[in-house]
XYZ file of C-alpha atoms in Angstrom:
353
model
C -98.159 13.655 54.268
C -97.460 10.318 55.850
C -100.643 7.750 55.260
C -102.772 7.250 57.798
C -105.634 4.941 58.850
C -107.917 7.893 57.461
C -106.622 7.160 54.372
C -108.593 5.218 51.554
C -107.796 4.454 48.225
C -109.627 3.563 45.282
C -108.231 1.891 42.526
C -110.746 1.721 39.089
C -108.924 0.178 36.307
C -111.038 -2.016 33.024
C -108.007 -4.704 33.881
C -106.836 -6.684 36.765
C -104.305 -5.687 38.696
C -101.024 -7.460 38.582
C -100.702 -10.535 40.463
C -100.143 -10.184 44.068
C -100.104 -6.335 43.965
C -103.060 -5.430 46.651
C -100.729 -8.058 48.764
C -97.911 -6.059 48.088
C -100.117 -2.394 49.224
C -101.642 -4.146 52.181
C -97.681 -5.076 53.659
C -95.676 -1.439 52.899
C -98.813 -0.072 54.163
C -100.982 -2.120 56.314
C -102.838 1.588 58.089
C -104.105 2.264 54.354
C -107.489 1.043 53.221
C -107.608 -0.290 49.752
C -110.497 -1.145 47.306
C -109.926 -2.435 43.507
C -112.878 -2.269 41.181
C -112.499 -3.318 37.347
C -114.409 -0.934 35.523
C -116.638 -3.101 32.881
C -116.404 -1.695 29.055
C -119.562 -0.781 27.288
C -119.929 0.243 23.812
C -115.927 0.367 23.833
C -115.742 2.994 26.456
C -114.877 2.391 30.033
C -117.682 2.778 32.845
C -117.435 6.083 35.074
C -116.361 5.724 38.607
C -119.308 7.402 39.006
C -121.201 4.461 39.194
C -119.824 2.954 41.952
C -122.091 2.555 45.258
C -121.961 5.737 47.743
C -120.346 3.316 50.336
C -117.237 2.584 47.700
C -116.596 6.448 47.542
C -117.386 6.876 51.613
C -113.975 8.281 52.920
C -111.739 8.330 49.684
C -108.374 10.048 49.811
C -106.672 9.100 47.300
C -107.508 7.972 43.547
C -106.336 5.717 41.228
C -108.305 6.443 37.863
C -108.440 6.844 34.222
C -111.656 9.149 33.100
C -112.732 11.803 35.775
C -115.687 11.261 38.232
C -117.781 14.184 39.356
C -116.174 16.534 41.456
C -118.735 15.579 44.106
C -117.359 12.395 44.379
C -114.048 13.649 45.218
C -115.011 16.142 48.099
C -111.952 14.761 50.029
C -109.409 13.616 47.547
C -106.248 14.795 48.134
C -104.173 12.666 45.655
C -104.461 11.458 42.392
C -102.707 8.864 40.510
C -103.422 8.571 36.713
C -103.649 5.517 34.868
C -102.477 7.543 31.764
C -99.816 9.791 30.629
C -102.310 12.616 29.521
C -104.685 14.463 31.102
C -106.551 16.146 29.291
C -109.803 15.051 30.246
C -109.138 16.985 33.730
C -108.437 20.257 32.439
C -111.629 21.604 33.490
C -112.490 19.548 36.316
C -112.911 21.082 39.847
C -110.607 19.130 41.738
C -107.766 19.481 39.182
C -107.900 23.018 39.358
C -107.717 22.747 43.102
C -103.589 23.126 43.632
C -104.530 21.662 46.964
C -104.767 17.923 44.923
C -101.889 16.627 43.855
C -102.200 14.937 40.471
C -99.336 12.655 38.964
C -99.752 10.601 35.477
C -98.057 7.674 34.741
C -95.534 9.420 31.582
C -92.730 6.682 31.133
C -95.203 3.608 31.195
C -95.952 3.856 27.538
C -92.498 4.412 25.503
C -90.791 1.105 24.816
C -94.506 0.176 23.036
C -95.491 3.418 21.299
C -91.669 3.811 20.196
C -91.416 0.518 18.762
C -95.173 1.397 16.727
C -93.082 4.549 15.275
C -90.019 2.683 14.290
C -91.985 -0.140 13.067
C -94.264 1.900 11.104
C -91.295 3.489 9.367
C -89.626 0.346 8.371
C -92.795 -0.916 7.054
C -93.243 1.705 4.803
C -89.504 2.303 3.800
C -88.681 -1.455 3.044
C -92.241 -1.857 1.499
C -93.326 -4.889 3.716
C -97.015 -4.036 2.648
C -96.531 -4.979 -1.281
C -94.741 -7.798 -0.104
C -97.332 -8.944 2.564
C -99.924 -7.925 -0.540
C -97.986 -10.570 -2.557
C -97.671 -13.307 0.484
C -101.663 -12.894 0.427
C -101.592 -13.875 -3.461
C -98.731 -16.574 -3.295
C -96.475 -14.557 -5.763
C -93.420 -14.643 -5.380
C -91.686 -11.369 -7.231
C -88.262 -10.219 -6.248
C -88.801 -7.191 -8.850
C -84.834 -5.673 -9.220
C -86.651 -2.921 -10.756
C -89.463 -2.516 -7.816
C -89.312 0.274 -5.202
C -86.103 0.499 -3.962
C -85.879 0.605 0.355
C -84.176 3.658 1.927
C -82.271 2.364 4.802
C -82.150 4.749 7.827
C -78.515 5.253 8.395
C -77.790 8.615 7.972
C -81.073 10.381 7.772
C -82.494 12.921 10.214
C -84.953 12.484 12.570
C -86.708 15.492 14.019
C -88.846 15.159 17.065
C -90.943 17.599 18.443
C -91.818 16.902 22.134
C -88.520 15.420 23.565
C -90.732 13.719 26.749
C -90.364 10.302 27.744
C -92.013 9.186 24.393
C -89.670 11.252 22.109
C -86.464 10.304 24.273
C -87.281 6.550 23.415
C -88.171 6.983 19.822
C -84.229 8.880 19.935
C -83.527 5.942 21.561
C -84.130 3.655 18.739
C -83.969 5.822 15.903
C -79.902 6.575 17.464
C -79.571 3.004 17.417
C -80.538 2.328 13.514
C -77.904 5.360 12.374
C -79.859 8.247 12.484
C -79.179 12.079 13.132
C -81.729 13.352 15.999
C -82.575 16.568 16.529
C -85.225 17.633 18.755
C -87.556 20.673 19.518
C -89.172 21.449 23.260
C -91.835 24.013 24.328
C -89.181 25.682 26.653
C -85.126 26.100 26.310
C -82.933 23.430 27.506
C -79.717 25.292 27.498
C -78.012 23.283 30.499
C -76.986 19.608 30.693
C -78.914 19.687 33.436
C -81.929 20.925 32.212
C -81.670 18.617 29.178
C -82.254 16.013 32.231
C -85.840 13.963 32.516
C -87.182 13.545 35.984
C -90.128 11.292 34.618
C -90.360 7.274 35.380
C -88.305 5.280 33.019
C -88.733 1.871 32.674
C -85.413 0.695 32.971
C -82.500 0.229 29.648
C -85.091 2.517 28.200
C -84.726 6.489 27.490
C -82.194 9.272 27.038
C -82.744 9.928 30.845
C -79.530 12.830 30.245
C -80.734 14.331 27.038
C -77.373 12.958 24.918
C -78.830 11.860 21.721
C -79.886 14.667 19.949
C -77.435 16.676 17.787
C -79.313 19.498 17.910
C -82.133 21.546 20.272
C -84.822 23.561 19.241
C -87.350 25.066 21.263
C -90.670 27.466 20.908
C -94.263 27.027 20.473
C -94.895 29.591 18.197
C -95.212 29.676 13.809
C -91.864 30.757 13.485
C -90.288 28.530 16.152
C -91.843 25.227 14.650
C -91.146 26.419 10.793
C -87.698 26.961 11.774
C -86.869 23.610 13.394
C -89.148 21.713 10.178
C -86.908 23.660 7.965
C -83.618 21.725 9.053
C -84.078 18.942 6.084
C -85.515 16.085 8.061
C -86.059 13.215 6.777
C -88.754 11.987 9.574
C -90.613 14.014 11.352
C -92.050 12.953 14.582
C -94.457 14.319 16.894
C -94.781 13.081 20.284
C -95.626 16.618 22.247
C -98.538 17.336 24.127
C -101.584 18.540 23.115
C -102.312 22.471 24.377
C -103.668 25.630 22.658
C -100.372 26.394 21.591
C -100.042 23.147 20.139
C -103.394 22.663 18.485
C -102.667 22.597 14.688
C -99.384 23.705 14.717
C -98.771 21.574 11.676
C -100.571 23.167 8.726
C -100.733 24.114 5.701
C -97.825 26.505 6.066
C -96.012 24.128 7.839
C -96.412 21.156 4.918
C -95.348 23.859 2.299
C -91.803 23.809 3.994
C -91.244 19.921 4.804
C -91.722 19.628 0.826
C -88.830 20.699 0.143
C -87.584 17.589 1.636
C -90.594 14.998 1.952
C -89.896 13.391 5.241
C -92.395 10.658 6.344
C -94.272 11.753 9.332
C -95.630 10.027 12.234
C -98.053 11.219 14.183
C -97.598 9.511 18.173
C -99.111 12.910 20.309
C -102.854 13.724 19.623
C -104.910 14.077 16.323
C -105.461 17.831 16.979
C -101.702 18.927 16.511
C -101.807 18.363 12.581
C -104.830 20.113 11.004
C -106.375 17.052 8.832
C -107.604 18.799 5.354
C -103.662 20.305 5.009
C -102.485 16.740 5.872
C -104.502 15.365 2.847
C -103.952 18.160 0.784
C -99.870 17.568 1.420
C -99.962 13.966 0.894
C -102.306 13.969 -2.470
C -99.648 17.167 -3.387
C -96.609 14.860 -2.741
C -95.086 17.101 0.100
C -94.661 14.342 2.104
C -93.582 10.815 1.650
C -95.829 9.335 3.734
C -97.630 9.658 7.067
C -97.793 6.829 10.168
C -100.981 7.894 12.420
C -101.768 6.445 15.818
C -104.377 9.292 16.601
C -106.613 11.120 14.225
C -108.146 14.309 13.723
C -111.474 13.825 14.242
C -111.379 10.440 16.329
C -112.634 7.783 16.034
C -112.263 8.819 12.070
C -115.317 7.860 10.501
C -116.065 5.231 7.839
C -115.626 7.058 4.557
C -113.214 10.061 5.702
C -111.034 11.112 2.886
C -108.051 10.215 5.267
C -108.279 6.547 4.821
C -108.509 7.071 1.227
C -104.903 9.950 1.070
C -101.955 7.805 -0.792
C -98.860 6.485 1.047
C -100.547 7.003 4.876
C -100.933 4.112 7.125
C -103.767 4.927 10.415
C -104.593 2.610 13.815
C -106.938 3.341 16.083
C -105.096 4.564 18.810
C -103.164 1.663 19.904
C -99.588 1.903 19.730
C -100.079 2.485 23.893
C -100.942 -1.401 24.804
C -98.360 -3.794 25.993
C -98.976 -6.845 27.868
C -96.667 -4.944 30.925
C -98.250 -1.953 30.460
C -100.222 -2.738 34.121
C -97.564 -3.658 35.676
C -96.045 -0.652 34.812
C -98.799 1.459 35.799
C -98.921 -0.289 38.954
C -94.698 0.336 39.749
C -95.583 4.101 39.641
C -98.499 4.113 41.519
C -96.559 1.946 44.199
C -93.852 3.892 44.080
C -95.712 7.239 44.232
C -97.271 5.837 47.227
C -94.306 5.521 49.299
C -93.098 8.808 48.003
C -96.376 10.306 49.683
C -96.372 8.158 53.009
C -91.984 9.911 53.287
C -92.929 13.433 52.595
C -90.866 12.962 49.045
C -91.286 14.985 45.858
C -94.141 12.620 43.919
C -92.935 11.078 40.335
C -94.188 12.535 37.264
C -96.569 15.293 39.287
C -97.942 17.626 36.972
C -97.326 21.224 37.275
C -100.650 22.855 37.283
């Protein structure tokens, strides 16, 4: 699979490129042909490659991307970087369903920054920094010994379902305040081995061994997820992937038994995994103690959605992913995929189709 002078690759990112990065591609491999276009934003949303003149696609190989192009455009793609860590815009496309193209995302680029939204969101709302940001507004000063008391977090439980590169940093963190972690995959991890990640990790970062957690859980299924939200957690976070299996596997049902204990619960995967009228049902019912969410159910959530308005829940618009190194990051495993390709070496973060 070495690269060739055949080769072309396209790079179509809305941001520049990292300083003296096409520099960097032209030296380790000077036979590869290279062409960077910034894809403009309109109306929010990032242009399609598809745009781009015939002569821009004429001999692409390889694909650095974010939303898909037609399939036409990628008649002789063989590999596929990702600017993101999902891909769920691909599911259906032709060329991802060709095993013949080898797709890789970039999981591991995001974690310090969405980690740091989770843990931040949960300090804001158990030390109360939004009355007291309220009062800083007003220019009151009020101490209040008899306010709302803050629960500190050494001791509690955190349970994460989706132990990924996401969940592994949130451990990360979470470990590092005092808490108890336990942690729920799709599949068993019985092994020390197989409690291993094989992902990117940006380094200092991750549980790359799987040591944190106290506890494993795994299973898709009802019972398997109201078994592992039955262990009184006090946090609940959910950082999996979004699949059919996965798709609103926090209900109703699911809220009845995290009553019991009213964790907080923060929301970090997709919108679809927690069915939205049982979320506000559970927090206007008090079965939760609050609820931090990155990504909604629908999204964008419209003006007016009795979300905003459901007490104790705090919502951005999908952000908690940006980070001023967040290119440069994308940009390592692209590189590094790169030379993995032109040495015949397993690719980083290839997904298993």
């Amino acid at each position: 699979m070495a690269i060739t002078a055949d080769d072309k690759l396209l790079i179509h990112f809305p941001f520049p490129l990292p300083d003296g990065f096409l520099d960097t591609l032209a030296k380790r491999f000077p036979q590869l042909r290279v062409h960077f276009e910034i894809a403009p934003i309109v109306n929010n949303r990032m242009t399609n490659a598809d745009t781009l003149p015939d002569e821009v696609w004429e001999g692409v190989t390889m694909l650095s991307i974010l939303p898909p192009p037609s399939a036409a455009k990628m008649k002789n793609v063989k590999f596929v970087q990702l600017g993101s860590a999902g891909w769920d815009p691909w599911l259906e496309h032709e060329a991802f369903l060709n095993k013949d193209v080898a797709f890789c995302c970039t999981s591991g680029v995001h974690p310090p920054q969405i980690a740091e939204w989770a843990i931040g969101a949960w300090l804001t709302h158990s030390h109360h920094f939004k009355n007291y940001m309220d009062q800083a507004e007003k220019g009151v000063w009020e101490m209040g010994l008899s306010g709302p008391s803050v629960t500190d977090s050494v001791g509690l439980r955190m349970g994460i379902m989706g132990y990924g590169t996401i969940g592994r940093q949130v451990a990360r963190l979470a470990h590092a305040l005092g808490m108890e972690i336990y942690v729920q995959t799709l599949s068993p991890r019985p092994t020390p081995e197989s409690k291993k990640l094989s992902d990117y990790i940006v380094p200092g970062t991750s549980d790359p061994d799987g040591l944190l957690p106290t506890k494993w859980f795994s299973g898709s299924g009802p019972e398997a997820v109201n078994h592992f939200l039955s262990q009184d957690l006090d946090i609940v976070v959910l950082s999996l992937p979004m699949s059919p299996q996965t798709k609103h596997c926090i209900g109703a049902e699911q809220f009845q038994i995290l009553g019991k204990k009213k964790p907080f619960l923060i929301n970090v995967a997709r919108g679809p995994i927690i069915d939205t009228p049982a979320l506000i049902e559970a927090l206007e019912g008090g079965l939760l103690r609050g609820a931090a969410l990155d990504v909604t159910d629908p999204e964008p959530l419209p003006k007016g959605h009795p979300l905003w308005k459901a007490p104790n829940v705090f919502i951005t618009p999908h952000i908690s992913w940006r980070s001023t190194k967040l290119t440069e990051r994308i940009t390592e495993v692209m590189l590094q995929n790169l030379e993995r390709w032109d040495k015949g070496e397993p690719l980083l973060n290839r997904i298993k189709r």
